Short mmCIF file of C-alpha atoms and ligand atoms in Angstrom, two decimals:
data_model
loop_
_atom_site.label_atom_id
_atom_site.label_comp_id
_atom_site.label_asym_id
_atom_site.label_seq_id
_atom_site.Cartn_x
_atom_site.Cartn_y
_atom_site.Cartn_z
CA MET A 187 116.44 96.41 94.12
CA GLU A 188 118.39 95.72 97.85
CA LYS A 189 115.63 93.74 100.15
CA ALA A 190 115.53 95.50 103.72
CA GLN A 191 116.17 93.16 106.41
CA ILE A 192 113.31 94.01 108.92
CA ARG A 193 112.97 90.44 111.20
CA PRO A 194 116.60 90.91 112.56
CA GLN A 195 115.63 94.31 114.33
CA LEU A 196 112.17 91.96 115.56
CA ALA A 197 112.61 91.15 119.40
CA ARG A 198 110.74 88.30 118.27
CA PRO A 199 111.28 87.35 114.82
CA ASP A 200 108.94 85.44 114.61
CA LEU A 201 106.75 87.54 114.12
CA TRP A 202 107.92 87.91 110.82
CA ARG A 203 105.70 86.00 108.41
CA GLU A 204 106.50 85.81 104.73
CA ALA A 205 103.82 83.06 104.45
CA ALA A 206 99.70 83.05 104.44
CA PHE A 207 97.67 82.11 107.51
CA ILE A 208 94.59 79.01 106.06
CA GLY A 209 93.18 76.94 108.50
CA GLY A 210 94.83 76.59 111.42
CA ASN A 211 98.58 76.57 108.42
CA TRP A 212 101.13 78.61 107.42
CA ARG A 213 101.12 78.51 104.05
CA GLU A 214 103.91 79.60 101.14
CA GLY A 215 103.53 80.31 97.23
CA ALA A 216 104.92 79.37 94.65
CA ALA A 217 103.72 82.54 93.61
CA THR A 218 104.71 85.97 96.03
CA ILE A 219 104.15 89.40 96.16
CA ALA A 220 107.23 91.87 97.06
CA VAL A 221 106.44 94.13 99.31
CA ASP A 222 108.16 97.26 99.98
CA ASN A 223 109.12 99.84 102.27
CA PRO A 224 106.84 103.45 101.13
CA ALA A 225 109.70 105.34 102.63
CA THR A 226 112.53 104.45 100.45
CA GLY A 227 111.22 101.46 97.83
CA ALA A 228 113.11 98.71 98.86
CA VAL A 229 111.33 95.91 98.73
CA ILE A 230 110.82 94.30 102.56
CA GLY A 231 109.65 90.87 101.69
CA HIS A 232 107.10 88.68 99.62
CA VAL A 233 103.63 86.70 100.52
CA PRO A 234 102.28 84.12 98.82
CA ASP A 235 100.00 85.07 96.04
CA LEU A 236 97.80 82.89 96.37
CA GLY A 237 93.63 82.82 95.14
CA ALA A 238 90.02 81.58 95.09
CA ALA A 239 91.26 77.44 95.86
CA ASP A 240 93.47 78.96 99.45
CA ALA A 241 90.86 81.45 99.86
CA GLY A 242 87.81 78.48 99.46
CA GLU A 243 89.60 76.33 101.93
CA ALA A 244 89.63 79.52 104.24
CA VAL A 245 86.62 79.30 103.82
CA ALA A 246 85.88 75.42 104.14
CA ALA A 247 87.90 75.85 107.56
CA ALA A 248 86.24 78.56 109.05
CA HIS A 249 82.61 77.11 108.58
CA ALA A 250 84.22 73.54 110.09
CA ALA A 251 85.42 75.81 113.31
CA PHE A 252 81.79 77.10 114.00
CA ALA A 253 80.20 74.99 115.61
CA GLY A 254 82.72 74.35 118.13
CA TRP A 255 83.17 77.71 118.67
CA LYS A 256 80.03 79.69 119.02
CA ARG A 257 79.28 76.92 121.82
CA LYS A 258 81.83 78.28 123.48
CA SER A 259 81.01 80.87 126.55
CA ALA A 260 80.80 83.99 126.11
CA LYS A 261 83.37 83.97 129.15
CA GLU A 262 85.18 81.18 126.98
CA ARG A 263 85.71 83.46 124.34
CA GLY A 264 86.72 86.82 125.37
CA ALA A 265 89.02 85.40 127.46
CA VAL A 266 90.79 84.41 124.20
CA LEU A 267 90.67 88.27 122.82
CA LEU A 268 92.19 89.41 125.75
CA ALA A 269 94.57 87.35 126.11
CA TRP A 270 94.96 88.51 122.14
CA ALA A 271 95.58 91.97 123.46
CA ALA A 272 97.62 91.43 125.97
CA LEU A 273 100.32 89.86 123.89
CA VAL A 274 99.22 92.64 120.68
CA LYS A 275 100.06 95.26 123.72
CA GLN A 276 103.27 93.45 125.30
CA HIS A 277 105.05 93.04 121.26
CA ALA A 278 103.72 96.41 120.16
CA ASP A 279 106.94 97.19 119.25
CA ASP A 280 107.87 94.59 116.87
CA LEU A 281 104.25 95.41 115.24
CA ALA A 282 105.32 98.74 115.22
CA LEU A 283 107.99 97.90 113.36
CA ILE A 284 106.68 95.35 110.73
CA MET A 285 103.97 98.16 110.15
CA THR A 286 106.09 101.49 109.69
CA ALA A 287 107.54 99.45 107.36
CA GLU A 288 105.33 98.52 105.17
CA GLN A 289 103.09 101.36 105.60
CA GLY A 290 105.29 103.95 106.38
CA LYS A 291 103.85 106.34 109.14
CA PRO A 292 106.05 107.59 111.61
CA LEU A 293 107.15 105.20 114.34
CA ALA A 294 105.39 106.94 117.16
CA GLU A 295 101.46 107.07 115.48
CA ALA A 296 102.39 103.33 114.11
CA ARG A 297 102.49 102.58 118.10
CA GLY A 298 100.02 104.27 118.51
CA GLU A 299 98.12 102.35 116.20
CA VAL A 300 99.43 98.92 117.68
CA LEU A 301 97.53 100.30 120.69
CA TYR A 302 94.37 101.23 119.32
CA ALA A 303 94.36 97.91 117.32
CA ALA A 304 94.29 96.56 121.20
CA SER A 305 91.79 98.14 122.32
CA PHE A 306 88.78 96.47 120.26
CA LEU A 307 90.47 93.29 121.37
CA GLU A 308 90.40 94.17 125.19
CA TRP A 309 86.90 96.27 124.44
CA PHE A 310 84.88 92.94 122.22
CA GLY A 311 86.80 90.43 124.98
CA HIS A 312 85.01 91.92 127.63
CA GLU A 313 82.04 93.05 125.51
CA ALA A 314 81.64 89.24 124.52
CA ARG A 315 79.20 88.56 127.50
CA ARG A 316 77.15 91.41 126.69
CA VAL A 317 74.56 90.00 124.10
CA MET A 318 71.01 90.05 125.38
CA GLY A 319 67.72 89.01 123.95
CA GLU A 320 64.81 89.78 125.66
CA VAL A 321 60.94 88.93 126.95
CA ILE A 322 58.23 90.48 124.89
CA ALA A 323 54.59 90.40 126.64
CA PRO A 324 53.09 87.65 124.20
CA HIS A 325 50.23 89.14 122.24
CA GLN A 326 48.00 86.08 123.66
CA PRO A 327 48.09 84.38 126.58
CA ASP A 328 48.87 81.39 125.24
CA ARG A 329 52.08 82.39 123.68
CA ARG A 330 55.49 83.33 125.13
CA LEU A 331 57.80 85.75 123.10
CA VAL A 332 61.60 85.28 123.39
CA VAL A 333 63.99 86.87 121.19
CA THR A 334 67.69 86.05 121.18
CA ARG A 335 70.62 86.69 118.36
CA GLN A 336 72.66 84.31 116.91
CA PRO A 337 76.10 84.70 115.82
CA VAL A 338 75.01 85.32 111.88
CA GLY A 339 78.41 82.54 110.93
CA VAL A 340 81.89 82.26 108.67
CA VAL A 341 82.71 86.31 108.29
CA GLY A 342 84.40 87.69 105.23
CA ALA A 343 86.92 90.49 105.37
CA ILE A 344 88.94 92.58 103.55
CA THR A 345 90.84 95.33 104.55
CA PRO A 346 92.86 98.37 104.13
CA TRP A 347 96.22 99.88 104.22
CA ASN A 348 96.75 102.69 106.04
CA PHE A 349 95.09 100.90 109.63
CA PRO A 350 96.99 98.09 108.53
CA LEU A 351 96.49 96.66 112.06
CA ALA A 352 93.15 98.39 114.04
CA MET A 353 90.46 97.59 110.74
CA ILE A 354 91.61 94.66 111.37
CA THR A 355 90.65 93.42 115.05
CA ARG A 356 87.79 96.33 114.36
CA LYS A 357 85.95 93.01 112.74
CA ALA A 358 87.01 90.37 114.39
CA GLY A 359 87.28 91.05 117.59
CA PRO A 360 83.61 91.42 117.31
CA ALA A 361 83.22 88.83 115.36
CA LEU A 362 84.89 86.29 116.95
CA ALA A 363 82.96 88.00 120.21
CA VAL A 364 80.02 86.33 119.96
CA GLY A 365 80.98 83.59 117.66
CA CYS A 366 82.32 83.79 114.50
CA PRO A 367 84.70 83.03 112.47
CA ILE A 368 86.30 85.05 109.93
CA VAL A 369 88.65 85.04 107.15
CA ILE A 370 90.88 87.99 106.25
CA LYS A 371 92.42 89.77 102.43
CA PRO A 372 95.03 92.46 104.20
CA SER A 373 95.85 94.80 101.53
CA GLU A 374 98.54 93.56 99.44
CA LEU A 375 100.39 96.60 100.34
CA THR A 376 100.48 95.41 103.89
CA PRO A 377 100.05 91.85 105.01
CA PHE A 378 103.05 91.83 107.12
CA SER A 379 100.81 93.41 110.03
CA ALA A 380 97.90 91.77 109.40
CA LEU A 381 100.74 87.76 109.70
CA ALA A 382 101.94 89.24 113.13
CA LEU A 383 98.43 89.23 113.89
CA ALA A 384 98.11 86.06 113.41
CA VAL A 385 100.79 84.92 114.74
CA LEU A 386 100.26 86.90 118.28
CA ALA A 387 96.18 84.62 117.80
CA GLN A 388 97.42 81.60 117.75
CA GLU A 389 99.52 82.10 120.71
CA ALA A 390 96.26 83.32 122.64
CA GLY A 391 94.93 80.17 121.84
CA LEU A 392 92.78 80.75 119.17
CA PRO A 393 91.49 77.68 117.65
CA ASP A 394 92.42 77.07 114.07
CA GLY A 395 89.63 77.60 111.33
CA LEU A 396 88.57 80.58 113.50
CA LEU A 397 91.05 83.30 111.60
CA SER A 398 92.23 82.97 108.56
CA VAL A 399 94.68 85.68 106.91
CA VAL A 400 94.66 84.80 102.28
CA THR A 401 97.24 87.18 101.43
CA GLY A 402 97.31 87.66 97.22
CA GLN A 403 95.26 88.78 94.31
CA ALA A 404 92.21 90.79 95.31
CA LYS A 405 89.66 90.12 93.00
CA PRO A 406 89.98 86.61 92.81
CA ILE A 407 90.05 86.49 96.71
CA GLY A 408 87.71 88.79 96.71
CA GLU A 409 84.80 87.45 94.46
CA VAL A 410 85.39 84.17 96.55
CA LEU A 411 84.43 85.55 100.49
CA THR A 412 81.47 88.20 98.48
CA THR A 413 80.10 84.99 97.01
CA ASP A 414 80.39 81.37 98.57
CA PRO A 415 77.22 80.96 100.63
CA ARG A 416 79.01 79.61 103.76
CA VAL A 417 80.07 82.94 104.30
CA ALA A 418 77.44 85.00 105.77
CA LYS A 419 78.42 88.07 106.26
CA PHE A 420 81.04 90.57 104.03
CA THR A 421 82.30 93.55 105.65
CA PHE A 422 84.93 95.45 104.13
CA THR A 423 86.70 98.76 104.95
CA GLY A 424 88.51 100.55 102.29
CA SER A 425 87.48 102.98 99.37
CA THR A 426 83.70 103.49 97.72
CA ALA A 427 84.27 102.58 94.92
CA VAL A 428 85.70 99.33 96.01
CA GLY A 429 82.94 98.86 98.61
CA LYS A 430 80.42 99.22 95.85
CA LEU A 431 81.38 96.96 94.00
CA LEU A 432 82.10 94.37 96.74
CA ALA A 433 78.33 95.40 97.77
CA ALA A 434 76.59 94.21 94.97
CA GLN A 435 78.59 91.41 94.53
CA CYS A 436 77.10 90.28 97.72
CA ALA A 437 73.81 90.73 96.26
CA GLY A 438 73.69 86.92 94.99
CA THR A 439 73.49 84.97 98.17
CA VAL A 440 72.68 88.69 100.14
CA LYS A 441 74.88 87.90 102.93
CA ARG A 442 74.91 90.43 105.64
CA VAL A 443 77.58 93.60 104.60
CA SER A 444 79.36 96.51 106.56
CA LEU A 445 81.25 98.96 105.05
CA GLU A 446 83.54 101.53 105.98
CA LEU A 447 84.19 103.46 102.54
CA GLY A 448 86.09 106.98 101.89
CA GLY A 449 85.76 110.80 103.59
CA ASN A 450 85.24 114.13 102.73
CA ALA A 451 85.51 115.92 105.86
CA PRO A 452 84.54 119.43 106.62
CA PHE A 453 86.32 120.81 109.31
CA ILE A 454 83.79 124.35 109.91
CA VAL A 455 85.62 127.12 112.03
CA PHE A 456 83.53 130.06 113.52
CA GLU A 457 84.16 133.87 113.80
CA ASP A 458 83.58 132.26 117.80
CA ALA A 459 86.67 130.12 117.99
CA ASP A 460 89.44 129.60 119.86
CA LEU A 461 91.92 129.87 117.19
CA ASP A 462 95.09 127.91 118.85
CA ALA A 463 92.68 125.17 119.41
CA ALA A 464 91.31 125.33 116.19
CA VAL A 465 94.43 124.88 114.74
CA GLU A 466 95.50 122.32 116.95
CA GLY A 467 92.07 120.44 115.64
CA ALA A 468 93.15 120.95 112.59
CA LEU A 469 96.99 119.51 113.20
CA ALA A 470 95.33 116.23 114.84
CA SER A 471 92.36 115.26 112.21
CA LYS A 472 94.41 116.98 108.73
CA PHE A 473 98.62 115.77 108.67
CA ARG A 474 97.49 112.11 111.16
CA ASN A 475 98.92 109.60 108.82
CA THR A 476 100.08 111.79 106.99
CA GLY A 477 96.68 112.72 105.51
CA GLN A 478 95.00 109.16 104.75
CA THR A 479 93.25 108.69 107.60
CA CYS A 480 89.01 108.28 106.32
CA VAL A 481 88.60 110.63 108.87
CA CYS A 482 91.32 113.52 108.03
CA ALA A 483 89.80 117.38 108.24
CA ASN A 484 89.36 117.09 103.94
CA ARG A 485 88.34 120.49 103.52
CA PHE A 486 88.46 123.90 106.09
CA LEU A 487 85.03 125.61 105.87
CA VAL A 488 87.06 129.40 108.15
CA HIS A 489 84.62 131.92 108.41
CA GLU A 490 85.95 134.35 106.34
CA ALA A 491 86.24 137.24 109.76
CA VAL A 492 89.11 134.27 111.02
CA HIS A 493 89.88 133.35 107.69
CA ASP A 494 93.23 134.84 107.57
CA ALA A 495 93.95 134.30 111.44
CA PHE A 496 93.76 130.72 110.63
CA ALA A 497 95.35 130.17 107.52
CA GLN A 498 98.64 132.32 109.60
CA LYS A 499 98.38 130.28 112.36
CA LEU A 500 98.18 126.78 110.51
CA ALA A 501 101.36 127.50 107.57
CA ALA A 502 103.20 127.81 110.64
CA ARG A 503 102.70 125.39 111.97
CA VAL A 504 102.55 123.64 109.15
CA ALA A 505 105.79 124.55 107.63
CA ALA A 506 107.45 123.55 111.25
CA MET A 507 106.53 120.17 110.83
CA ARG A 508 109.35 117.31 110.20
CA MET A 509 109.03 114.89 107.78
CA GLY A 510 110.66 111.83 106.65
CA PRO A 511 110.70 108.15 106.95
CA GLY A 512 109.54 107.28 109.71
CA LEU A 513 111.96 104.58 110.73
CA GLU A 514 114.56 107.05 110.90
CA GLY A 515 114.46 109.79 114.30
CA PRO A 516 111.02 110.54 114.63
CA VAL A 517 108.95 112.92 112.30
CA ASP A 518 105.92 114.21 112.00
CA GLN A 519 104.88 113.01 108.33
CA GLY A 520 105.79 110.38 106.88
CA PRO A 521 106.03 109.54 102.51
CA LEU A 522 102.59 108.56 101.04
CA ILE A 523 102.03 104.76 100.28
CA ASP A 524 102.86 105.09 96.77
CA GLU A 525 103.34 107.53 94.06
CA ARG A 526 99.39 107.36 92.27
CA ALA A 527 98.88 108.91 96.39
CA VAL A 528 101.78 111.97 95.56
CA ALA A 529 99.70 112.83 92.27
CA LYS A 530 96.30 112.85 93.56
CA VAL A 531 97.24 116.02 96.34
CA ALA A 532 99.93 117.46 93.12
CA ALA A 533 96.80 117.38 91.95
CA HIS A 534 93.94 118.52 93.97
CA VAL A 535 97.35 121.03 94.57
CA ALA A 536 97.41 122.40 90.91
CA ASP A 537 93.69 122.75 90.75
CA ALA A 538 93.05 124.75 94.19
CA VAL A 539 96.21 127.48 92.74
CA ALA A 540 95.25 127.23 88.99
CA ARG A 541 91.76 128.35 90.75
CA GLY A 542 93.30 131.33 92.91
CA GLY A 543 94.26 129.45 95.59
CA LYS A 544 97.52 130.74 97.82
CA VAL A 545 100.11 128.63 98.89
CA LEU A 546 101.13 129.15 102.48
CA ALA A 547 103.41 126.52 103.10
CA GLY A 548 104.40 122.92 101.15
CA GLY A 549 102.46 123.42 98.18
CA ALA A 550 105.03 120.74 96.40
CA ALA A 551 106.72 117.19 96.26
CA ALA A 552 109.76 116.19 97.36
CA PRO A 553 111.22 114.28 95.43
CA GLU A 554 114.25 114.67 97.27
CA LEU A 555 113.17 112.22 100.24
CA GLY A 556 111.68 109.51 98.08
CA SER A 557 109.70 109.66 95.21
CA ARG A 558 106.40 108.81 97.67
CA PHE A 559 106.03 112.14 99.86
CA HIS A 560 104.85 114.96 98.99
CA ALA A 561 105.27 118.44 101.81
CA PRO A 562 102.01 118.97 104.18
CA THR A 563 100.48 122.09 102.50
CA VAL A 564 97.96 124.19 103.53
CA ILE A 565 96.36 126.55 101.03
CA ALA A 566 94.06 129.96 101.46
CA ASP A 567 91.37 131.10 99.74
CA VAL A 568 90.45 128.38 97.69
CA PRO A 569 87.00 128.30 95.42
CA ALA A 570 84.40 126.02 96.45
CA ASP A 571 84.46 124.63 93.25
CA ALA A 572 88.36 123.25 93.50
CA LEU A 573 89.10 119.78 93.90
CA LEU A 574 90.30 119.27 96.73
CA ASN A 575 86.04 120.32 98.54
CA ARG A 576 84.19 117.55 96.13
CA GLU A 577 87.05 114.97 96.17
CA GLU A 578 88.71 112.63 99.41
CA THR A 579 92.84 113.77 98.65
CA PHE A 580 94.14 111.53 101.09
CA GLY A 581 97.42 113.09 101.53
CA PRO A 582 98.61 116.21 103.47
CA LEU A 583 96.89 119.02 101.64
CA ALA A 584 94.66 121.64 103.92
CA GLY A 585 92.12 123.54 101.23
CA LEU A 586 91.10 127.16 103.09
CA ILE A 587 87.76 127.93 101.96
CA ARG A 588 85.79 131.57 103.33
CA PHE A 589 82.24 131.38 104.01
CA SER A 590 79.96 133.83 105.66
CA THR A 591 77.02 132.96 107.11
CA GLU A 592 76.10 129.09 109.10
CA ALA A 593 73.75 128.72 107.26
CA GLU A 594 76.66 128.54 103.53
CA ALA A 595 79.17 126.17 105.94
CA VAL A 596 76.26 123.92 106.18
CA ALA A 597 74.92 124.45 102.99
CA LEU A 598 78.78 123.81 101.93
CA ALA A 599 79.24 120.75 104.53
CA ASN A 600 76.85 118.63 103.47
CA ASP A 601 77.23 119.14 98.97
CA THR A 602 78.10 115.20 99.01
CA ARG A 603 77.98 112.14 98.64
CA SER A 604 80.35 111.14 101.91
CA GLY A 605 79.09 111.09 104.94
CA LEU A 606 81.81 110.31 107.25
CA ALA A 607 83.37 112.77 109.81
CA ALA A 608 82.75 116.11 110.51
CA TYR A 609 84.84 119.02 112.41
CA ALA A 610 83.59 122.04 113.76
CA TYR A 611 85.11 124.84 116.26
CA THR A 612 82.37 127.19 117.58
CA ALA A 613 82.24 128.50 121.59
CA ASP A 614 78.30 129.17 120.65
CA ALA A 615 76.62 125.54 123.11
CA GLY A 616 73.36 126.46 120.85
CA ARG A 617 75.04 126.13 117.34
CA GLN A 618 76.99 122.89 118.73
CA TRP A 619 73.79 121.41 118.79
CA ARG A 620 72.36 122.48 115.44
CA LEU A 621 75.23 121.79 114.14
CA THR A 622 75.74 117.75 115.25
CA GLU A 623 71.91 117.26 114.66
CA ALA A 624 72.09 119.82 110.58
CA LEU A 625 75.24 117.69 109.68
CA GLU A 626 75.11 114.74 107.58
CA TYR A 627 77.45 113.08 108.58
CA GLY A 628 78.23 109.47 110.77
CA MET A 629 80.23 111.28 113.15
CA VAL A 630 80.90 114.74 113.87
CA GLY A 631 83.54 116.50 116.46
CA ILE A 632 82.97 119.49 118.04
CA ASN A 633 86.07 121.09 119.23
CA THR A 634 88.05 118.20 119.07
CA GLY A 635 89.81 117.29 115.32
CA LEU A 636 90.20 113.60 116.84
CA ILE A 637 86.77 111.27 117.52
CA SER A 638 87.99 107.55 117.15
CA THR A 639 88.28 105.33 119.76
CA GLU A 640 86.89 101.57 120.68
CA VAL A 641 84.56 102.58 123.17
CA ALA A 642 82.20 104.33 120.22
CA PRO A 643 80.58 103.62 116.95
CA PHE A 644 82.15 104.80 114.19
CA GLY A 645 80.53 104.87 110.21
CA GLY A 646 79.09 106.32 108.60
CA VAL A 647 76.52 107.84 106.07
CA LYS A 648 75.47 108.51 102.47
CA GLU A 649 77.85 106.72 100.19
CA SER A 650 80.34 106.30 103.75
CA GLY A 651 79.23 102.74 104.44
CA LEU A 652 76.72 100.47 106.05
CA GLY A 653 76.71 99.65 110.00
CA ARG A 654 78.84 100.89 112.89
CA GLU A 655 82.57 99.43 114.37
CA GLY A 656 83.74 99.59 117.81
CA SER A 657 80.80 100.86 120.98
CA HIS A 658 78.49 98.16 122.53
CA LEU A 659 76.75 98.38 119.12
CA GLY A 660 79.87 96.53 117.37
CA MET A 661 78.94 92.84 117.49
CA ASP A 662 75.31 94.09 116.02
CA ASP A 663 76.68 93.07 112.60
CA TYR A 664 77.74 89.91 113.49
CA LEU A 665 74.62 88.37 115.07
CA ASP A 666 70.75 88.04 114.26
CA VAL A 667 68.01 88.33 115.80
CA LYS A 668 66.06 85.18 116.32
CA LEU A 669 62.01 85.13 118.01
CA ALA A 670 60.94 82.37 119.35
CA CYS A 671 56.82 81.87 119.82
CA ILE A 672 55.97 79.25 121.96
CA ALA A 673 52.50 78.04 122.51
CA VAL A 674 51.95 77.31 126.23
CA SER A 675 48.91 75.62 127.25
CA GLU A 676 46.64 76.91 129.57
CA ALA A 677 47.09 74.83 133.94
N1 LIG B 873 85.51 104.28 106.48
C1 LIG B 873 86.77 104.04 107.50
O1 LIG B 873 87.18 103.32 108.09
C2 LIG B 873 87.82 103.71 106.52
C3 LIG B 873 89.24 103.36 107.10
C4 LIG B 873 90.26 102.99 105.50
C5 LIG B 873 90.88 103.70 104.69
N2 LIG B 873 89.57 104.24 104.52
C6 LIG B 873 88.72 104.43 103.35
O2 LIG B 873 89.52 103.93 102.27
C7 LIG B 873 90.45 103.59 101.08
C8 LIG B 873 91.75 103.78 101.43
O3 LIG B 873 92.60 102.47 101.48
P1 LIG B 873 92.71 101.70 99.89
O4 LIG B 873 93.05 102.19 98.80
O5 LIG B 873 93.09 100.44 100.60
O6 LIG B 873 91.26 101.07 99.96
P2 LIG B 873 90.90 100.00 98.12
O7 LIG B 873 89.40 100.03 98.26
O8 LIG B 873 91.70 100.70 97.04
O9 LIG B 873 91.39 98.89 99.18
C9 LIG B 873 91.43 97.71 100.04
C10 LIG B 873 90.76 96.70 99.78
O10 LIG B 873 90.48 96.32 98.65
C11 LIG B 873 90.74 95.54 98.33
N3 LIG B 873 90.34 95.45 97.08
C12 LIG B 873 90.53 96.64 96.04
N4 LIG B 873 89.57 95.90 95.15
C13 LIG B 873 89.25 95.25 95.28
C14 LIG B 873 88.05 93.92 94.39
N5 LIG B 873 88.06 94.30 93.03
N6 LIG B 873 87.94 93.27 95.45
C15 LIG B 873 88.57 92.67 95.81
N7 LIG B 873 89.23 93.61 97.54
C16 LIG B 873 90.15 94.83 96.38
C17 LIG B 873 92.38 95.62 98.48
O11 LIG B 873 93.46 95.11 97.97
C18 LIG B 873 92.07 96.13 99.74
O12 LIG B 873 92.47 95.22 100.25
C19 LIG B 873 90.28 105.20 101.27
O13 LIG B 873 89.16 105.95 100.07
C20 LIG B 873 89.89 105.04 102.71
O14 LIG B 873 88.77 106.74 103.48
C21 LIG B 873 88.02 103.53 104.88
O1 LIG B 874 90.87 105.73 108.43
C1 LIG B 874 90.52 104.58 108.98
C2 LIG B 874 90.25 105.05 110.18
O2 LIG B 874 89.31 104.39 110.56
C3 LIG B 874 90.92 106.25 111.36
S1 LIG B 874 90.20 106.56 112.56
O3 LIG B 874 92.29 105.67 113.23
O4 LIG B 874 90.30 104.91 113.06
O5 LIG B 874 90.01 107.23 112.91
#
């Protein structure tokens, strides 16, 4: 299969690296992993297929670099993050091109993610100086109690393919800000974005060893990052199943663990909702990244009084969506990451229809565009026992489920082990407050379908995760609280 050429299209061809980044050095591998363009299936490049020994070297380099980095002032560490952020923004076009080539999202969305990724580096470049401690009124006159917060040490990180830059900077930003080195295994499906980020980190002046990007076999690399005693903390973003497996692997060395896992977001439309605003919010939430975000609306709970009107409005907009390769002209929907993802969407569509759902837009794969395209789809009158209500679809499918009372909507929304994001449209201020309290989710959007920002805490409850990323809370997972109890002699 012809290898598509991305490198010649870059203003900075050196951002395209077919090598891993270990302890400040670029490393090629005898064995390699092919990376393809989801839109065409064409191989766009190869990265080293590294394993446990290479991951161990990265951990060793991080461990060696820790002491020097944590001794830097917060201002010095922050300055490197701010320089890194500036370089990411400066090369946004190249980074977007690399991202769309390997992940498939429309180029405009890729550029948006580049800026979103830079925002975490910028945010934590400033937050670095805001690690605070406290002095506690002593329990006895001859003691002084001082609480400080210190960097935990080497961080191991494993990240997903759907946001190949932002999921890295959402971890590397706070880790490096407080003084922690980080070893990253990116998804084997989207390694080139991570490697380009490493080029710019080196250019920003990040000392060797503080950031490594280890490409290759997930299992052996993951075993090092979850069991090596020199790794103090492990952070994972990805599916709930893999997150549970990796968290269990961390138990043997009692690592600090933070998890950003799968979702099953309800999008609730009440009878008093502004339906046009709800449709806009639905489009933004459900179809961003072709439905492949962890906070995508996964099921639509629509009050019976407005179900048909909302369904018709949404279907009309979805039917008008432009679908195609993200690098070829402006499109609203790109390919899914692989054929398995297309099959999952098709299975959820077939299940909803078999249970009585009515397809109002889309409804099938689009093989004429390629093997990884599925038409954005709206299905009305879906029953609550449908697969799309119980599982994360992770694709461009909006299934509408009727409800009649607020209590029924809340019960339907909470009937899941996921708890990442939820959305609700209602004009009633009292109900808005009741929903923010009653919905069992880490994040609730009221009259908006977009909730993600670097300044606010991102994370889930139940089986959607542990910890929070972004916001002033985002550094907590990389800091240990230490008490000094000091005996002082009486004058
Ligand atoms: N909560 C969040 O912030 C968030 C963000 C993005 C994606 N996600 C979730 O991630 C999922 C989609 O991403 P994905 O398909 O990349 O998830 P995934 O769990 O299949 O893979 C995520 C990462 O884990 C690695 N991995 C897989 N098996 C492993 C193993 N046994 N040992 C070590 N590493 C292993 C992969 O190589 C990849 O780097 C969805 O469920 C989505 O909801 C959640
Ligand atoms: O899917 C993963 C991301 O966290 C989505 S967002 O861009 O942060 O909302």
